[in-house]
Short mmCIF file of C-alpha atoms and ligand atoms in Angstrom, two decimals:
data_model
loop_
_atom_site.label_atom_id
_atom_site.label_comp_id
_atom_site.label_asym_id
_atom_site.label_seq_id
_atom_site.Cartn_x
_atom_site.Cartn_y
_atom_site.Cartn_z
CA MET A 12 0.00 0.00 0.00
CA SER A 13 1.20 3.48 -0.81
CA GLN A 14 2.27 5.69 2.04
CA PHE A 15 -0.21 8.30 0.79
CA ARG A 16 -3.69 8.23 2.25
CA ALA A 17 -6.52 10.75 2.02
CA VAL A 18 -6.34 13.32 4.82
CA LYS A 19 -8.29 12.38 7.94
CA GLY A 20 -11.86 13.64 7.68
CA THR A 21 -11.88 13.67 3.85
CA LYS A 22 -13.36 11.07 1.50
CA ASP A 23 -12.91 9.95 -2.08
CA ILE A 24 -16.13 9.58 -4.01
CA PHE A 25 -15.84 6.83 -6.60
CA PRO A 26 -17.89 6.34 -9.79
CA GLY A 27 -20.17 3.81 -8.08
CA ASP A 28 -21.25 6.48 -5.56
CA ILE A 29 -21.35 9.35 -8.03
CA THR A 30 -24.55 7.95 -9.55
CA LEU A 31 -26.42 8.74 -6.33
CA TRP A 32 -24.71 12.13 -5.97
CA LYS A 33 -25.69 13.08 -9.52
CA HIS A 34 -29.25 11.95 -8.97
CA VAL A 35 -29.56 14.05 -5.82
CA GLU A 36 -27.91 17.02 -7.54
CA SER A 37 -30.26 16.78 -10.50
CA VAL A 38 -33.30 16.78 -8.18
CA ILE A 39 -31.89 19.84 -6.38
CA HIS A 40 -31.38 21.70 -9.67
CA LYS A 41 -34.88 20.77 -10.81
CA VAL A 42 -36.62 21.80 -7.58
CA ALA A 43 -34.59 25.02 -7.35
CA GLY A 44 -35.74 25.89 -10.88
CA LEU A 45 -39.32 25.12 -9.92
CA TYR A 46 -39.12 27.66 -7.11
CA GLY A 47 -37.21 30.24 -9.15
CA PHE A 48 -33.85 29.95 -7.39
CA ARG A 49 -30.71 30.50 -9.50
CA GLU A 50 -27.33 28.96 -8.84
CA ILE A 51 -24.43 30.93 -7.36
CA ARG A 52 -20.79 29.82 -7.02
CA THR A 53 -18.46 31.74 -4.75
CA PRO A 54 -14.75 31.21 -3.99
CA VAL A 55 -13.66 28.38 -1.72
CA PHE A 56 -11.77 30.82 0.50
CA GLU A 57 -12.57 34.27 1.85
CA TYR A 58 -10.87 36.76 4.14
CA THR A 59 -11.06 35.42 7.69
CA GLU A 60 -12.79 38.55 9.02
CA LEU A 61 -15.84 37.77 6.89
CA PHE A 62 -16.56 34.66 8.93
CA GLN A 63 -15.57 36.24 12.23
CA ARG A 64 -17.93 39.12 11.61
CA SER A 65 -20.86 37.08 10.28
CA ILE A 66 -20.88 33.75 12.11
CA GLY A 67 -19.63 35.28 15.36
CA ILE A 68 -16.40 35.02 17.30
CA SER A 69 -17.98 33.06 20.13
CA THR A 70 -19.24 30.19 17.97
CA ASP A 71 -17.47 26.83 17.76
CA ILE A 72 -17.04 27.27 14.02
CA VAL A 73 -15.05 30.49 14.30
CA GLY A 74 -13.48 29.67 17.64
CA LYS A 75 -11.95 26.33 16.78
CA GLU A 76 -13.09 24.81 13.48
CA MET A 77 -11.76 27.05 10.73
CA PHE A 78 -8.87 26.22 8.41
CA THR A 79 -7.13 29.55 8.41
CA PHE A 80 -3.83 30.52 6.84
CA ARG A 81 -1.81 33.45 5.62
CA PRO A 82 -0.59 33.05 2.03
CA GLU A 83 1.85 35.96 2.35
CA GLU A 84 3.78 36.51 5.53
CA LYS A 85 2.48 40.01 6.02
CA GLY A 86 -0.73 39.55 4.04
CA ARG A 87 -4.29 39.14 5.22
CA SER A 88 -5.46 35.95 6.79
CA ILE A 89 -7.79 33.80 4.69
CA THR A 90 -10.06 30.89 5.64
CA LEU A 91 -11.51 27.93 3.76
CA ARG A 92 -15.24 28.55 3.87
CA PRO A 93 -16.96 26.71 6.75
CA GLU A 94 -20.43 27.64 5.44
CA MET A 95 -21.89 29.44 2.45
CA THR A 96 -24.21 32.16 3.73
CA ALA A 97 -21.44 34.63 4.57
CA GLY A 98 -19.81 34.30 1.14
CA VAL A 99 -23.12 34.60 -0.71
CA MET A 100 -24.04 37.72 1.27
CA ARG A 101 -20.57 39.15 0.68
CA ALA A 102 -20.98 38.59 -3.07
CA PHE A 103 -24.49 40.10 -2.97
CA ILE A 104 -23.23 43.28 -1.29
CA GLN A 105 -20.00 43.52 -3.28
CA SER A 106 -21.77 43.32 -6.64
CA ASN A 107 -24.64 45.51 -5.48
CA LEU A 108 -27.18 42.96 -6.67
CA ALA A 109 -29.86 44.89 -4.78
CA ALA A 110 -29.65 47.61 -7.43
CA ALA A 111 -30.70 45.17 -10.13
CA SER A 112 -33.66 43.75 -8.26
CA PRO A 113 -34.85 43.90 -4.65
CA VAL A 114 -35.27 40.16 -4.22
CA HIS A 115 -32.68 37.54 -5.17
CA LYS A 116 -33.21 33.80 -4.85
CA LEU A 117 -29.90 31.98 -4.93
CA TYR A 118 -28.91 28.37 -4.35
CA TYR A 119 -25.72 26.37 -4.28
CA ILE A 120 -24.16 22.94 -3.97
CA ALA A 121 -20.73 23.50 -2.45
CA ASP A 122 -17.82 21.99 -0.56
CA LEU A 123 -17.12 23.30 2.93
CA PHE A 124 -14.33 22.85 5.45
CA ARG A 125 -14.43 22.56 9.23
CA LYS A 126 -11.73 21.33 11.56
CA GLU A 127 -14.05 19.08 13.55
CA ARG A 128 -13.05 15.76 15.06
CA PRO A 129 -13.88 13.33 12.23
CA GLN A 130 -16.54 10.74 13.05
CA ALA A 131 -19.60 9.16 11.40
CA GLY A 132 -21.50 11.98 9.66
CA ARG A 133 -18.83 14.52 10.49
CA GLN A 134 -16.05 15.27 8.03
CA ARG A 135 -13.49 18.00 7.63
CA GLN A 136 -14.45 18.49 4.00
CA PHE A 137 -18.14 18.04 3.32
CA SER A 138 -20.75 19.31 0.96
CA GLN A 139 -23.98 21.22 1.43
CA PHE A 140 -26.81 22.30 -0.79
CA GLY A 141 -28.63 25.37 0.33
CA ALA A 142 -30.59 28.40 -0.68
CA GLU A 143 -30.54 32.05 0.28
CA LEU A 144 -33.53 34.28 -0.37
CA ILE A 145 -32.14 37.79 -0.04
CA GLY A 146 -34.30 40.91 0.00
CA ALA A 147 -37.37 39.47 1.71
CA SER A 148 -38.08 37.51 4.86
CA SER A 149 -41.85 37.74 5.03
CA PRO A 150 -43.71 34.66 6.26
CA GLU A 151 -44.34 33.87 2.57
CA ALA A 152 -40.58 34.00 1.89
CA VAL A 153 -39.77 31.80 4.90
CA ALA A 154 -42.46 29.29 3.93
CA GLU A 155 -41.13 29.23 0.38
CA VAL A 156 -37.58 28.49 1.50
CA ILE A 157 -38.72 25.71 3.84
CA GLY A 158 -41.06 24.44 1.14
CA MET A 159 -38.27 24.17 -1.38
CA MET A 160 -36.05 22.28 1.05
CA MET A 161 -38.82 19.86 1.95
CA ARG A 162 -39.73 19.40 -1.72
CA VAL A 163 -36.20 18.18 -2.44
CA PHE A 164 -36.60 15.56 0.32
CA ALA A 165 -40.05 14.62 -0.97
CA ASP A 166 -38.85 14.22 -4.58
CA LEU A 167 -36.01 12.04 -3.34
CA GLU A 168 -38.62 10.01 -1.42
CA VAL A 169 -36.77 10.40 1.88
CA ARG A 170 -39.02 9.37 4.76
CA GLU A 171 -39.44 10.07 8.46
CA LEU A 172 -37.71 13.42 8.54
CA GLU A 173 -38.69 15.77 11.33
CA LEU A 174 -38.97 19.49 10.73
CA ARG A 175 -38.40 21.31 14.01
CA ILE A 176 -39.05 25.01 14.17
CA ASN A 177 -38.80 27.88 16.62
CA SER A 178 -38.80 31.64 16.70
CA LEU A 179 -35.82 33.51 18.10
CA GLY A 180 -37.62 36.86 17.98
CA ASP A 181 -35.83 40.04 17.00
CA VAL A 182 -32.53 41.22 18.42
CA ASP A 183 -34.15 42.92 21.44
CA ASP A 184 -36.32 39.91 22.27
CA ARG A 185 -33.25 37.76 22.12
CA LEU A 186 -31.14 40.01 24.31
CA ARG A 187 -33.85 40.11 26.96
CA TYR A 188 -34.09 36.35 26.83
CA ILE A 189 -30.31 35.86 27.03
CA ARG A 190 -30.26 38.00 30.18
CA ALA A 191 -33.05 35.96 31.76
CA LEU A 192 -31.40 32.69 30.76
CA ARG A 193 -28.05 33.74 32.17
CA ASP A 194 -29.67 34.80 35.46
CA TYR A 195 -31.44 31.45 35.67
CA LEU A 196 -28.32 29.39 34.88
CA GLN A 197 -25.78 31.33 36.94
CA PRO A 198 -26.49 29.57 40.27
CA TYR A 199 -25.88 26.18 38.55
CA ALA A 200 -22.59 27.29 36.98
CA PRO A 201 -20.27 25.88 39.70
CA GLY A 202 -21.52 22.38 38.77
CA PHE A 203 -20.93 22.89 35.00
CA ASP A 204 -17.95 21.51 33.13
CA GLU A 205 -15.57 23.94 31.53
CA SER A 206 -17.21 23.99 28.10
CA ALA A 207 -20.67 24.72 29.57
CA ARG A 208 -19.18 27.45 31.75
CA GLU A 209 -17.55 28.94 28.68
CA ARG A 210 -20.84 28.82 26.77
CA LEU A 211 -22.63 30.50 29.65
CA GLU A 212 -20.06 33.24 29.54
CA LYS A 213 -19.86 33.78 25.79
CA ASN A 214 -23.03 32.48 24.19
CA PRO A 215 -25.60 31.18 26.71
CA LEU A 216 -28.06 30.18 23.97
CA ARG A 217 -25.69 27.42 23.01
CA ILE A 218 -26.24 25.75 26.39
CA LEU A 219 -29.73 24.89 25.17
CA ASP A 220 -28.08 22.58 22.59
CA SER A 221 -26.25 20.66 25.29
CA LYS A 222 -26.48 16.87 25.14
CA ASP A 223 -25.41 16.50 28.80
CA PRO A 224 -28.36 14.94 30.73
CA GLY A 225 -27.56 16.97 33.88
CA ILE A 226 -27.68 20.23 31.94
CA GLN A 227 -30.77 19.12 30.02
CA ALA A 228 -32.57 18.60 33.35
CA ILE A 229 -31.63 22.13 34.43
CA ILE A 230 -32.74 23.54 31.07
CA ALA A 231 -36.15 21.91 31.42
CA GLY A 232 -36.96 24.52 34.08
CA ALA A 233 -35.35 27.45 32.23
CA PRO A 234 -37.33 30.40 30.88
CA LYS A 235 -38.63 29.78 27.35
CA LEU A 236 -37.59 32.01 24.47
CA ILE A 237 -41.10 31.97 23.09
CA ASP A 238 -42.37 33.84 26.18
CA PHE A 239 -40.02 36.73 25.41
CA LEU A 240 -41.25 37.39 21.89
CA SER A 241 -42.95 40.64 20.94
CA VAL A 242 -46.51 40.54 19.62
CA GLN A 243 -45.21 41.10 16.06
CA ALA A 244 -42.71 38.29 16.37
CA VAL A 245 -45.41 35.89 17.55
CA ASP A 246 -47.72 36.99 14.74
CA ASP A 247 -44.97 36.56 12.16
CA PHE A 248 -44.16 33.08 13.46
CA GLU A 249 -47.81 32.03 13.44
CA ARG A 250 -48.15 33.09 9.83
CA VAL A 251 -45.15 30.97 8.88
CA LEU A 252 -46.72 27.99 10.65
CA HIS A 253 -50.01 28.70 8.91
CA TYR A 254 -48.36 28.41 5.48
CA LEU A 255 -46.57 25.21 6.43
CA GLU A 256 -49.88 23.67 7.48
CA LYS A 257 -51.61 24.89 4.31
CA GLU A 258 -48.88 23.29 2.21
CA GLY A 259 -49.12 20.01 4.09
CA MET A 260 -45.79 20.18 5.92
CA SER A 261 -45.87 18.81 9.43
CA TYR A 262 -43.57 20.34 12.02
CA ILE A 263 -42.70 20.24 15.69
CA ILE A 264 -42.27 23.46 17.64
CA ASP A 265 -39.02 23.07 19.55
CA PRO A 266 -38.47 25.85 22.11
CA LEU A 267 -34.86 24.76 22.61
CA LEU A 268 -33.92 25.13 18.96
CA VAL A 269 -31.62 28.13 18.76
CA ARG A 270 -29.00 27.24 16.10
CA GLY A 271 -25.43 28.10 16.86
CA LEU A 272 -24.75 31.07 14.63
CA ASP A 273 -25.07 34.70 15.67
CA TYR A 274 -26.89 36.00 12.63
CA TYR A 275 -30.22 34.21 12.99
CA CYS A 276 -33.43 35.96 14.08
CA HIS A 277 -37.13 35.12 14.11
CA THR A 278 -37.89 31.77 12.46
CA ALA A 279 -35.18 29.13 12.80
CA PHE A 280 -35.61 25.51 11.74
CA GLU A 281 -33.82 22.22 11.59
CA VAL A 282 -34.51 18.89 9.93
CA THR A 283 -33.44 15.71 11.64
CA SER A 284 -33.28 12.15 10.38
CA PRO A 285 -33.76 9.10 12.62
CA GLU A 286 -31.18 7.25 10.48
CA LEU A 287 -28.25 9.40 11.58
CA GLY A 288 -27.60 8.54 15.23
CA ALA A 289 -25.86 11.19 17.33
CA GLN A 290 -25.30 13.58 14.40
CA ASP A 291 -28.97 13.58 13.46
CA ALA A 292 -29.27 17.06 11.91
CA ILE A 293 -29.54 16.80 8.17
CA GLY A 294 -30.04 20.52 7.62
CA GLY A 295 -31.32 23.74 9.00
CA GLY A 296 -31.66 27.44 8.50
CA GLY A 297 -33.61 30.51 9.35
CA ARG A 298 -33.94 34.25 8.96
CA TYR A 299 -30.87 36.45 9.08
CA ASP A 300 -32.07 40.01 8.60
CA GLY A 301 -29.11 41.49 10.47
CA LEU A 302 -26.31 39.89 8.48
CA ALA A 303 -26.05 42.38 5.61
CA LYS A 304 -25.61 45.30 8.02
CA GLN A 305 -23.12 43.30 10.05
CA LEU A 306 -21.11 42.99 6.81
CA GLY A 307 -21.18 46.70 6.09
CA SER A 308 -24.24 47.15 3.92
CA LYS A 309 -25.78 50.57 4.56
CA ALA A 310 -29.35 49.37 4.39
CA GLY A 311 -30.64 46.36 6.28
CA VAL A 312 -31.47 43.48 3.97
CA PRO A 313 -34.04 40.92 5.09
CA ALA A 314 -33.02 37.37 4.23
CA VAL A 315 -33.77 33.73 4.91
CA GLY A 316 -31.97 30.55 3.94
CA PHE A 317 -31.11 26.97 4.71
CA ALA A 318 -28.29 24.46 4.26
CA VAL A 319 -28.51 20.68 4.06
CA GLY A 320 -25.56 18.33 4.47
CA MET A 321 -25.21 16.26 1.30
CA GLU A 322 -23.32 13.40 2.95
CA ARG A 323 -25.93 13.03 5.69
CA LEU A 324 -28.71 13.19 3.10
CA LEU A 325 -27.00 10.44 1.12
CA ILE A 326 -26.45 8.31 4.24
CA THR A 327 -30.15 8.64 5.04
CA MET A 328 -31.10 7.62 1.49
CA GLU A 329 -28.79 4.63 1.59
CA LYS A 330 -30.20 3.47 4.93
CA GLN A 331 -33.72 3.80 3.56
CA GLY A 332 -32.84 1.70 0.49
CA LEU A 333 -33.38 4.63 -1.86
CA ALA A 334 -29.99 4.39 -3.51
CA GLU A 335 -30.52 0.96 -5.07
CA HIS A 336 -33.06 1.97 -7.70
CA ILE A 337 -30.99 4.69 -9.21
CA GLU A 338 -29.53 3.44 -12.45
CA PRO A 339 -26.10 4.65 -13.55
CA GLU A 340 -25.62 5.67 -17.16
CA ASN A 341 -24.23 2.35 -18.31
CA PRO A 342 -22.69 1.88 -21.75
CA GLN A 343 -25.18 0.96 -24.45
CA VAL A 344 -22.70 -0.98 -26.52
CA TYR A 345 -19.53 -2.86 -25.71
CA ILE A 346 -17.55 -3.68 -28.85
CA VAL A 347 -16.09 -7.16 -28.61
CA THR A 348 -13.15 -7.55 -30.97
CA GLN A 349 -12.26 -11.01 -32.25
CA ASP A 350 -8.55 -10.33 -32.44
CA PRO A 351 -6.27 -7.46 -31.42
CA SER A 352 -5.23 -7.08 -35.09
CA LEU A 353 -8.76 -5.76 -35.77
CA ALA A 354 -8.42 -2.99 -33.21
CA GLU A 355 -8.39 -0.22 -35.79
CA HIS A 356 -11.69 -1.38 -37.19
CA ALA A 357 -13.14 -1.51 -33.67
CA VAL A 358 -11.95 2.06 -33.10
CA ASN A 359 -13.77 3.16 -36.27
CA VAL A 360 -17.01 1.43 -35.24
CA CYS A 361 -16.77 2.90 -31.76
CA ASP A 362 -16.15 6.36 -33.16
CA THR A 363 -19.14 6.11 -35.54
CA LEU A 364 -21.44 5.01 -32.72
CA ARG A 365 -20.24 7.77 -30.38
CA LYS A 366 -20.66 10.40 -33.10
CA SER A 367 -24.28 9.24 -33.31
CA GLY A 368 -24.66 9.74 -29.57
CA ILE A 369 -24.48 6.10 -28.49
CA ARG A 370 -22.48 5.41 -25.32
CA SER A 371 -19.91 2.90 -26.54
CA LEU A 372 -16.89 1.15 -25.12
CA MET A 373 -14.26 -1.14 -26.56
CA ASP A 374 -11.38 -3.18 -25.25
CA LEU A 375 -8.19 -1.14 -24.91
CA ALA A 376 -5.95 -3.80 -23.45
CA GLY A 377 -5.84 -6.55 -26.12
CA ARG A 378 -7.87 -8.99 -24.03
CA SER A 379 -9.39 -12.28 -25.16
CA MET A 380 -13.01 -12.34 -26.38
CA LYS A 381 -14.02 -14.14 -23.20
CA ALA A 382 -12.43 -11.45 -21.04
CA GLN A 383 -14.10 -8.77 -23.17
CA MET A 384 -17.52 -10.39 -22.66
CA ARG A 385 -16.87 -10.52 -18.93
CA GLU A 386 -15.98 -6.84 -19.00
CA ALA A 387 -19.12 -6.00 -21.02
CA ASN A 388 -21.25 -7.69 -18.35
CA ARG A 389 -19.30 -6.13 -15.51
CA MET A 390 -19.85 -2.68 -17.00
CA ARG A 391 -23.56 -3.61 -17.42
CA ALA A 392 -23.51 -2.75 -21.10
CA ALA A 393 -26.91 -3.22 -22.73
CA TYR A 394 -25.47 -4.84 -25.87
CA ALA A 395 -22.31 -6.45 -27.16
CA LEU A 396 -21.37 -5.79 -30.78
CA PHE A 397 -19.04 -8.33 -32.37
CA VAL A 398 -16.29 -7.22 -34.72
CA GLY A 399 -14.54 -10.05 -36.55
CA GLU A 400 -13.06 -10.74 -40.02
CA SER A 401 -16.36 -11.88 -41.50
CA GLU A 402 -18.29 -8.91 -40.06
CA ILE A 403 -15.75 -6.53 -41.56
CA GLN A 404 -16.13 -8.22 -44.97
CA SER A 405 -19.94 -8.32 -44.91
CA LYS A 406 -20.42 -5.03 -43.03
CA VAL A 407 -23.04 -6.83 -40.97
CA TYR A 408 -22.37 -7.14 -37.24
CA GLY A 409 -23.72 -9.38 -34.53
CA LEU A 410 -25.55 -7.33 -31.87
CA LYS A 411 -26.28 -9.29 -28.70
CA ASN A 412 -28.72 -8.10 -26.08
CA LEU A 413 -26.85 -8.92 -22.87
CA GLY A 414 -30.08 -9.05 -20.88
CA SER A 415 -32.10 -11.48 -23.03
CA SER A 416 -29.14 -13.02 -24.94
CA GLU A 417 -31.03 -12.46 -28.21
CA GLN A 418 -28.79 -11.75 -31.14
CA GLU A 419 -29.39 -10.11 -34.49
CA SER A 420 -27.26 -9.18 -37.50
CA LEU A 421 -27.30 -5.52 -38.42
CA SER A 422 -25.38 -2.91 -40.37
CA ILE A 423 -23.88 -0.09 -38.30
CA GLN A 424 -26.62 2.23 -39.59
CA GLU A 425 -29.25 -0.22 -38.38
CA VAL A 426 -27.53 -0.47 -34.97
CA ILE A 427 -27.65 3.32 -34.69
CA GLU A 428 -31.33 3.45 -35.63
CA LYS A 429 -32.16 0.70 -33.15
CA LEU A 430 -30.31 2.16 -30.17
CA LYS A 431 -30.54 5.87 -30.60
CA PRO A 432 -34.23 6.30 -29.88
CA LEU A 433 -33.80 4.17 -26.78
CA HIS A 434 -31.40 6.39 -24.90
CA TYR A 435 -30.55 9.54 -26.72
CA SER A 436 -33.29 12.07 -26.97
P1 AMP B 524 -24.73 23.93 9.90
O1 AMP B 524 -24.23 24.91 8.88
O2 AMP B 524 -23.75 23.62 10.97
O3 AMP B 524 -26.12 24.22 10.38
O4 AMP B 524 -24.86 22.56 9.11
C1 AMP B 524 -25.89 22.29 8.22
C2 AMP B 524 -25.82 20.83 7.85
O5 AMP B 524 -24.55 20.55 7.26
C3 AMP B 524 -25.87 19.90 9.04
O6 AMP B 524 -27.19 19.65 9.40
C4 AMP B 524 -25.18 18.68 8.50
O7 AMP B 524 -26.07 17.92 7.71
C5 AMP B 524 -24.12 19.26 7.60
N1 AMP B 524 -22.81 19.32 8.30
C6 AMP B 524 -22.37 20.27 9.15
N2 AMP B 524 -21.12 20.00 9.56
C7 AMP B 524 -20.75 18.85 8.95
C8 AMP B 524 -19.57 18.05 8.95
N3 AMP B 524 -18.50 18.39 9.64
N4 AMP B 524 -19.57 16.92 8.20
C9 AMP B 524 -20.65 16.56 7.48
N5 AMP B 524 -21.78 17.28 7.43
C10 AMP B 524 -21.85 18.41 8.15
#
């Protein structure tokens, strides 16, 4: 074995798995189009301050999970993107997209990087699809974003997902709540471990996420965020829920759902999958009206978005047996050459078929006919086409259906007419 291995927390994706990836990606592109979202691609790295300013210094992502480096000794620090929202908002502001139209609906499928301890469902390079609706965050906009996400799951036939939802209120509501939560938790602090004490200090909302049973018991008696919301915030949240119900999406209100990042406000949501074990979040999102201003935009820009982990989505699909039915694009024809001396003729036949749009393969390693047939079956080719001396003379070739074993003799033109309507439209 070579001394070189993929870096811990990264994965190779081989052709056998790509079929499922491409299927999921094609559903995402289709659903995004249906909802009027257009694709955006931003750079893989950004200046570090962008993430510090947007995600928040006190979050785990910025505090300990970013891959940060300085390309020039005295130059600015840059970071491999740990999420997409900041970069998309940066691009939106930088290119003044708001001048062209007040509302932009953008989506992406992108690789991200976080220095987390690798484990099942947690990688250091992973991929997310997500959407950002920038310029509106009305209940209709929020419902549309959630609706698009759920439609992707529905079209992929993923089952048993739970949509959990909460309202974080506006900035003032949240600050009042954080004060009340801190006051409530303070007397318990001496019994907390160091990380909980640190969270209490820097970002008390994050304690609500704690998996520690002792802390969970304390949280059960804590004040609830929902009781601190203004009348408008409650009304806004109820209208979002109303749309979800109208559109047939079931949800669970989860008062402990706060999401880790600083820029969320009002509606926040998360989708969990029972197939994922400890790392059960498949995706999540919410409103982030304050982000644009945080990044230097003069005007506030309402916005709402979500991100779904592709790997966790794929794991869920595999566990639910949804990956098996997805057919790869197998070759239509495998050209079986009687003898290596006829290779040039096989190349010509292959070339003619490909120019007609038929997915064709031939032996490139001078193998025996038996080995070529084995390869044709292994590649799941639909047909084998035999090229031998007599076929070359008569210009009539044996075409064998590898499923039914039926064989017929056809000219190349007849082969093209037979196969083209099947697969190439
Ligand atoms: P977040 O941006 O942390 O809310 O993550 C959104 C989704 O991305 C999660 O629900 C996961 O599905 C996925 N995700 C986040 N971090 C990782 C990771 N380290 N490895 C794999 N998937 C991840």
